[in-house]
Every structure is written in structure tokens, then in C-alpha cells.
Amino acid sequence: MAQPKLPLDLVDLILSTLSEVRRRRPDLPLKSPGGGPSVRHVAITLLQGRFGRPPNTWSSRLGSIRGAYLAAWTRAEAGQYAPGEVGERSAEPVPDIPGAEAGEAAFERTLADDVKLHRAQATSEAARVRLKEALGEISRLEAELGDYRWARGARLAPPEWTVKRQVGDKHAHIPVLMTSDFQIGEVIRPQETDHTHGYSVEIFRRRYRALIAQTIRLCLDHQPSWTYPGIIYERLGDTISGGIHDELAETDEVTPIEAVQIAAEEETAGIRALAEAFGRVLVQDCGGGNHDRDTHKPRSKAATAHSYDRLVSYILQREFKDDPRVEIFTTESPDIVFRVYDRTILATHGDKIGSRGGQGFIGPSATIARGAQKVIMEQQALGRRIDEVHLGHFHTFTDQDFVISNGCLPGYSEYAKLNRLRPQPPLQVLAFYSPTWGRVCTKRVFLEA
């Protein structure tokens, strides 16, 4: 039998629900032939939960509305329907609904009570729906704005001073400071490692500030005849401890958010000091490491979106957005590639180089070399020549010509003691590049006596 005429308020409610589901779940199909999740299925479930009617009743009403209000229906399918948009009903007759039962009239009588209530609350309900839509739109725009902010630091062309040869100036060099594995928040107790060095937030601050001061001194005092067009500051991940293991969650001194705040404070001051000393700073950020993640297990997809290090990077971008001396390059890949004169460098944290292990008598050196070679071969297959790989992660300094592995700020830890690893003092790496000879000097910046 022919369906009774539906009240416009009810039509508006159904179309609004359908449109809201489409906006919130753009990944769902409109209708799933196999009966799986779909926009219609979710909309029917919402309406059933609100009014308590059988699903086939709402399915029938959806069919009626589609036939009678095709234009509004099409907008609802696309998630563009605005509440209150339905005006006069189409002159087209409402088609018969196969399978309609005789009890429909009783349903209409009962539903009328709900429609009256809906009309009585029209103003507040419309305001509520519009508020929901506005909040959804704000959420969507914030996500897009976050991507734009993140992309703001990315450029297609490197700064000219990093690739331009200074004609006639044989003293020109570019220093590259590798920073990684701060693991802010971790607590190391010397009495558990039989070693003189411990670690805490206070010790991190002291060592990081020493790193900046030592870098400036090594460049300007130890190499007084060299000139520098600027300095490159690599961020290679594991900025915070992150509490990624149960024992770290139990013993870390601060939460990940507090560690982010500490990192942002110290790195802002450090980069500003480098800008004052060298005139220009180029920050190359590889997007974080394995300790920075906010998930229990490492991720392959959207890894940087789940990294606290990305938040630190965004804060640094915001702090230096009006400072022409500082440029920040970021990436959503585990790697960031850049040039220093004629050398092409790939910087990465080190946990995704396709090579693990390294606890034998040779230490991690073989693992690092094997992983760096895999990275170079992969990049070559992608059509890109890589001269050097810079990485952290292994907490061990090695220099194998085609790969530099950075040290760490915490130094010898309980984990290293457990695995009988060879102790190295807390250090970071400072490398110097010549326009003629490439990398001519690699210095360890020691942070504890």
C-alpha cells in the first residue's frame, strides 16, 4: 500500500542523521549489499536507538524520502545536507514500499507523538544539530590546519647556503650537529650500572646545554680559520623516554607531555643560541624514533602522527616562524634527505633500517653497516644516490665513512648493563663538510668528564 505522507520535521531529522553519519564516517559505503557496516545501516541504528522502532520501518522511510526528496537525499548522501533545508514536498507521488505491513498506520499514530515533541523542541534541537555540525567541521578544519602547519616547514628546494660553493673561499665549511636519543624522563641510577654516570631531567638539561656550548666552542675556537655560512641541526628521534615499556612507565621521572615541554624549552634555547653564533640554522627533522611513539607497539602507518617528537617539532616551528635565521624541514617518512654541498645525506632514527641485533663481540657496528647499506640500496632503486646515512638509536658512536651512528645523552644504562654492552660516555656527533672534499672531520662532543 502507499506510504502515508511523512511530516517534514521527520524527513528533516532522517536526512540530518544520514548526512551526519556520512560526514563522520566517510570511509563507509552508502549501502552494503552484503549487510555489512554502511552509512544507511549506521543511520538506521541511530534512529532506532532514539525512537525504538524496528529497523525495517526506518529502512522503508529512507526509501520513501529518497523517492520524494531526491535533491535533499543526494545532498545527505554527500554529507552536505543542512538541518531545516527541506521545504515544500515534491509533487512526485511517494512510491509503494514492497513488504509494508498493515500495522504501519498504528506506527504512524504512535510516531506522531514523537513528531509533536520534535516540533515543540524544534529550536533547541536545530541548534543542537547545528552545533554538532559546527563542532564536526571545526574538528575537520583543525586536522587540515594541522597538516598545513606540519607541511609549512617542508620545502622542495634546500637553502642556497647549504649547497652553494663559496668561490675563492677555501676556508668555508658547514658543520652538522647530530642530536638524538635524549630520552627525556628516563632515570638511570649509577648504583645499578656500576658506572659513575646517572641520568635524570636535571642531568639532561645540563648535558644539552653543554652540547650547544661545546658545539659553538669547537667550531669557533678550535677551527678559527674556518668560516661557516650556517649550521645544520639534525633531529634524529627518541627525544623523550615515552614510557613505552612497563619498567620505563614505572620509573620515568616525568610524563610524555611533560617531557615534550622540557624538550621544547631546551631545544628552543639551543637553536636560538646556534642562530646567534652562526647566523643561520637549518633544522633537519626525521620525524621521531621508537621511544617517541604514543602506542604500545611500533607502527608502520602514520608513525609520525603518533609521535610525541612531532609535537616538539611543531612547537619549534611555531617558536621560529618569524625568525629568518632558522628554517625547519620536517618529514612524515622515517627518513629525511638533504644536501651539504655535493654530498647527499639521509638522516633517520635507526630503528627502521632493516637491520637488528649487534650484541656480539663486534657490537652494533656490523648491524649499523648492514642497515645503512640496505638503506642506500633501497634509495638507489628509487632513483636517488645517497652518500651518507646519519642515524641514532644504537646509543653508540661509529664512523664508517658512509654511515655515522650517533651517541646518546643518557649514557650507560641498566639495559646496556643487562646485555653487557661496551660503555660509551654521553656524547653527540659534530661533523664538518668542505665544498671540495666532503666530510673532512668528525668530532665526538663529550658531555661528561
Short mmCIF file of N, CA and C in Angstrom, two decimals, residues 6-77:
data_model
loop_
_atom_site.label_atom_id
_atom_site.label_comp_id
_atom_site.label_asym_id
_atom_site.label_seq_id
_atom_site.Cartn_x
_atom_site.Cartn_y
_atom_site.Cartn_z
N LEU A 6 4.84 11.78 5.10
CA LEU A 6 5.70 11.95 6.26
C LEU A 6 5.78 13.42 6.67
N PRO A 7 5.73 13.72 7.96
CA PRO A 7 5.89 15.11 8.41
C PRO A 7 7.28 15.63 8.01
N LEU A 8 7.32 16.90 7.63
CA LEU A 8 8.59 17.47 7.20
C LEU A 8 9.64 17.44 8.31
N ASP A 9 9.19 17.59 9.57
CA ASP A 9 10.14 17.53 10.67
C ASP A 9 10.82 16.16 10.73
N LEU A 10 10.03 15.11 10.47
CA LEU A 10 10.59 13.76 10.49
C LEU A 10 11.54 13.56 9.31
N VAL A 11 11.16 14.06 8.14
CA VAL A 11 12.02 13.97 6.96
C VAL A 11 13.35 14.68 7.24
N ASP A 12 13.23 15.87 7.84
CA ASP A 12 14.43 16.65 8.15
C ASP A 12 15.33 15.90 9.12
N LEU A 13 14.73 15.27 10.13
CA LEU A 13 15.50 14.52 11.12
C LEU A 13 16.24 13.36 10.47
N ILE A 14 15.58 12.62 9.61
CA ILE A 14 16.20 11.45 8.97
C ILE A 14 17.33 11.90 8.05
N LEU A 15 17.08 12.94 7.24
CA LEU A 15 18.11 13.41 6.33
C LEU A 15 19.31 13.97 7.10
N SER A 16 19.04 14.67 8.20
CA SER A 16 20.13 15.21 9.01
C SER A 16 20.98 14.08 9.59
N THR A 17 20.31 13.02 10.06
CA THR A 17 21.04 11.87 10.62
C THR A 17 21.90 11.21 9.56
N LEU A 18 21.32 10.99 8.38
CA LEU A 18 22.06 10.37 7.28
C LEU A 18 23.28 11.22 6.90
N SER A 19 23.09 12.53 6.81
CA SER A 19 24.18 13.43 6.41
C SER A 19 25.28 13.44 7.47
N GLU A 20 24.88 13.44 8.74
CA GLU A 20 25.87 13.47 9.81
C GLU A 20 26.72 12.20 9.81
N VAL A 21 26.08 11.05 9.59
CA VAL A 21 26.81 9.78 9.53
C VAL A 21 27.81 9.81 8.38
N ARG A 22 27.40 10.33 7.21
CA ARG A 22 28.32 10.41 6.07
C ARG A 22 29.53 11.28 6.39
N ARG A 23 29.31 12.42 7.08
CA ARG A 23 30.44 13.30 7.42
C ARG A 23 31.38 12.66 8.42
N ARG A 24 30.79 11.95 9.39
CA ARG A 24 31.63 11.38 10.44
C ARG A 24 32.32 10.09 9.99
N ARG A 25 31.72 9.37 9.06
CA ARG A 25 32.29 8.11 8.60
C ARG A 25 32.39 8.10 7.08
N PRO A 26 33.27 8.94 6.50
CA PRO A 26 33.38 8.98 5.04
C PRO A 26 33.94 7.68 4.46
N ASP A 27 34.49 6.81 5.34
CA ASP A 27 35.07 5.57 4.83
C ASP A 27 34.02 4.50 4.54
N LEU A 28 32.80 4.69 5.08
CA LEU A 28 31.76 3.67 4.89
C LEU A 28 31.08 3.80 3.53
N PRO A 29 30.68 2.66 2.95
CA PRO A 29 29.86 2.75 1.72
C PRO A 29 28.46 3.22 2.08
N LEU A 30 27.76 3.79 1.11
CA LEU A 30 26.40 4.26 1.38
C LEU A 30 25.49 3.10 1.74
N LYS A 31 25.63 2.01 0.99
CA LYS A 31 24.80 0.84 1.22
C LYS A 31 25.65 -0.39 0.96
N SER A 32 25.63 -1.33 1.89
CA SER A 32 26.45 -2.54 1.76
C SER A 32 25.57 -3.70 1.32
N PRO A 33 25.77 -4.22 0.11
CA PRO A 33 24.94 -5.33 -0.36
C PRO A 33 25.05 -6.55 0.54
N GLY A 34 26.19 -6.77 1.14
CA GLY A 34 26.37 -7.94 1.99
C GLY A 34 25.85 -7.77 3.40
N GLY A 35 25.27 -6.64 3.71
CA GLY A 35 24.72 -6.42 5.04
C GLY A 35 25.74 -5.92 6.04
N GLY A 36 26.95 -5.57 5.59
CA GLY A 36 27.98 -5.06 6.49
C GLY A 36 27.74 -3.62 6.87
N PRO A 37 28.66 -3.03 7.62
CA PRO A 37 28.50 -1.62 8.03
C PRO A 37 28.39 -0.69 6.81
N SER A 38 27.47 0.24 6.88
CA SER A 38 27.28 1.21 5.82
C SER A 38 26.68 2.46 6.42
N VAL A 39 26.64 3.54 5.62
CA VAL A 39 26.05 4.79 6.11
C VAL A 39 24.58 4.58 6.48
N ARG A 40 23.85 3.90 5.62
CA ARG A 40 22.42 3.68 5.90
C ARG A 40 22.25 2.83 7.16
N HIS A 41 23.07 1.78 7.29
CA HIS A 41 22.94 0.89 8.45
C HIS A 41 23.17 1.68 9.74
N VAL A 42 24.22 2.51 9.76
CA VAL A 42 24.52 3.29 10.96
C VAL A 42 23.40 4.29 11.24
N ALA A 43 22.90 4.95 10.19
CA ALA A 43 21.81 5.92 10.38
C ALA A 43 20.57 5.24 10.95
N ILE A 44 20.23 4.06 10.41
CA ILE A 44 19.06 3.33 10.91
C ILE A 44 19.25 2.93 12.37
N THR A 45 20.47 2.50 12.71
CA THR A 45 20.75 2.12 14.10
C THR A 45 20.58 3.31 15.04
N LEU A 46 21.05 4.50 14.61
CA LEU A 46 20.89 5.69 15.43
C LEU A 46 19.42 6.06 15.62
N LEU A 47 18.66 6.01 14.53
CA LEU A 47 17.24 6.36 14.62
C LEU A 47 16.47 5.34 15.46
N GLN A 48 16.83 4.07 15.31
CA GLN A 48 16.16 3.03 16.09
C GLN A 48 16.45 3.23 17.58
N GLY A 49 17.74 3.56 17.89
CA GLY A 49 18.09 3.77 19.28
C GLY A 49 17.36 4.95 19.89
N ARG A 50 17.03 5.95 19.05
CA ARG A 50 16.36 7.14 19.57
C ARG A 50 14.87 6.94 19.73
N PHE A 51 14.23 6.28 18.75
CA PHE A 51 12.77 6.17 18.76
C PHE A 51 12.27 4.75 19.03
N GLY A 52 13.16 3.77 19.00
CA GLY A 52 12.76 2.42 19.34
C GLY A 52 11.90 1.71 18.33
N ARG A 53 11.96 2.11 17.07
CA ARG A 53 11.16 1.45 16.04
C ARG A 53 11.96 0.34 15.37
N PRO A 54 11.29 -0.62 14.74
CA PRO A 54 12.01 -1.70 14.06
C PRO A 54 12.88 -1.16 12.93
N PRO A 55 14.02 -1.81 12.64
CA PRO A 55 14.89 -1.35 11.57
C PRO A 55 14.21 -1.29 10.21
N ASN A 56 13.31 -2.28 9.92
CA ASN A 56 12.69 -2.27 8.59
C ASN A 56 11.76 -1.07 8.42
N THR A 57 11.27 -0.52 9.54
CA THR A 57 10.44 0.69 9.45
C THR A 57 11.28 1.87 8.98
N TRP A 58 12.47 2.01 9.57
CA TRP A 58 13.33 3.13 9.15
C TRP A 58 13.86 2.91 7.74
N SER A 59 14.09 1.65 7.38
CA SER A 59 14.53 1.37 6.01
C SER A 59 13.45 1.77 5.01
N SER A 60 12.18 1.51 5.36
CA SER A 60 11.07 1.92 4.49
C SER A 60 11.00 3.44 4.37
N ARG A 61 11.21 4.13 5.50
CA ARG A 61 11.13 5.58 5.47
C ARG A 61 12.27 6.17 4.62
N LEU A 62 13.45 5.57 4.72
CA LEU A 62 14.55 6.03 3.87
C LEU A 62 14.20 5.90 2.40
N GLY A 63 13.58 4.80 2.04
CA GLY A 63 13.17 4.62 0.65
C GLY A 63 12.14 5.65 0.23
N SER A 64 11.19 5.96 1.12
CA SER A 64 10.17 6.96 0.81
C SER A 64 10.79 8.33 0.57
N ILE A 65 11.71 8.70 1.48
CA ILE A 65 12.32 10.02 1.38
C ILE A 65 13.16 10.14 0.11
N ARG A 66 13.87 9.07 -0.23
CA ARG A 66 14.70 9.12 -1.44
C ARG A 66 13.85 9.37 -2.68
N GLY A 67 12.64 8.77 -2.72
CA GLY A 67 11.78 8.98 -3.87
C GLY A 67 11.13 10.35 -3.90
N ALA A 68 10.84 10.89 -2.72
CA ALA A 68 10.08 12.13 -2.66
C ALA A 68 10.96 13.38 -2.57
N TYR A 69 12.18 13.23 -2.04
CA TYR A 69 13.05 14.39 -1.84
C TYR A 69 14.43 14.06 -2.41
N LEU A 70 14.49 13.81 -3.70
CA LEU A 70 15.70 13.31 -4.31
C LEU A 70 16.88 14.28 -4.16
N ALA A 71 16.63 15.59 -4.38
CA ALA A 71 17.72 16.57 -4.29
C ALA A 71 18.29 16.62 -2.88
N ALA A 72 17.39 16.69 -1.88
CA ALA A 72 17.87 16.73 -0.49
C ALA A 72 18.55 15.41 -0.13
N TRP A 73 18.00 14.30 -0.63
CA TRP A 73 18.59 12.99 -0.38
C TRP A 73 20.03 12.93 -0.93
N THR A 74 20.21 13.45 -2.15
CA THR A 74 21.54 13.43 -2.77
C THR A 74 22.53 14.24 -1.93
N ARG A 75 22.09 15.38 -1.40
CA ARG A 75 22.97 16.17 -0.55
C ARG A 75 23.28 15.44 0.76
N ALA A 76 22.28 14.74 1.30
CA ALA A 76 22.52 13.97 2.52
C ALA A 76 23.50 12.85 2.28
N GLU A 77 23.41 12.19 1.11
CA GLU A 77 24.37 11.13 0.76
C GLU A 77 25.80 11.66 0.74
#
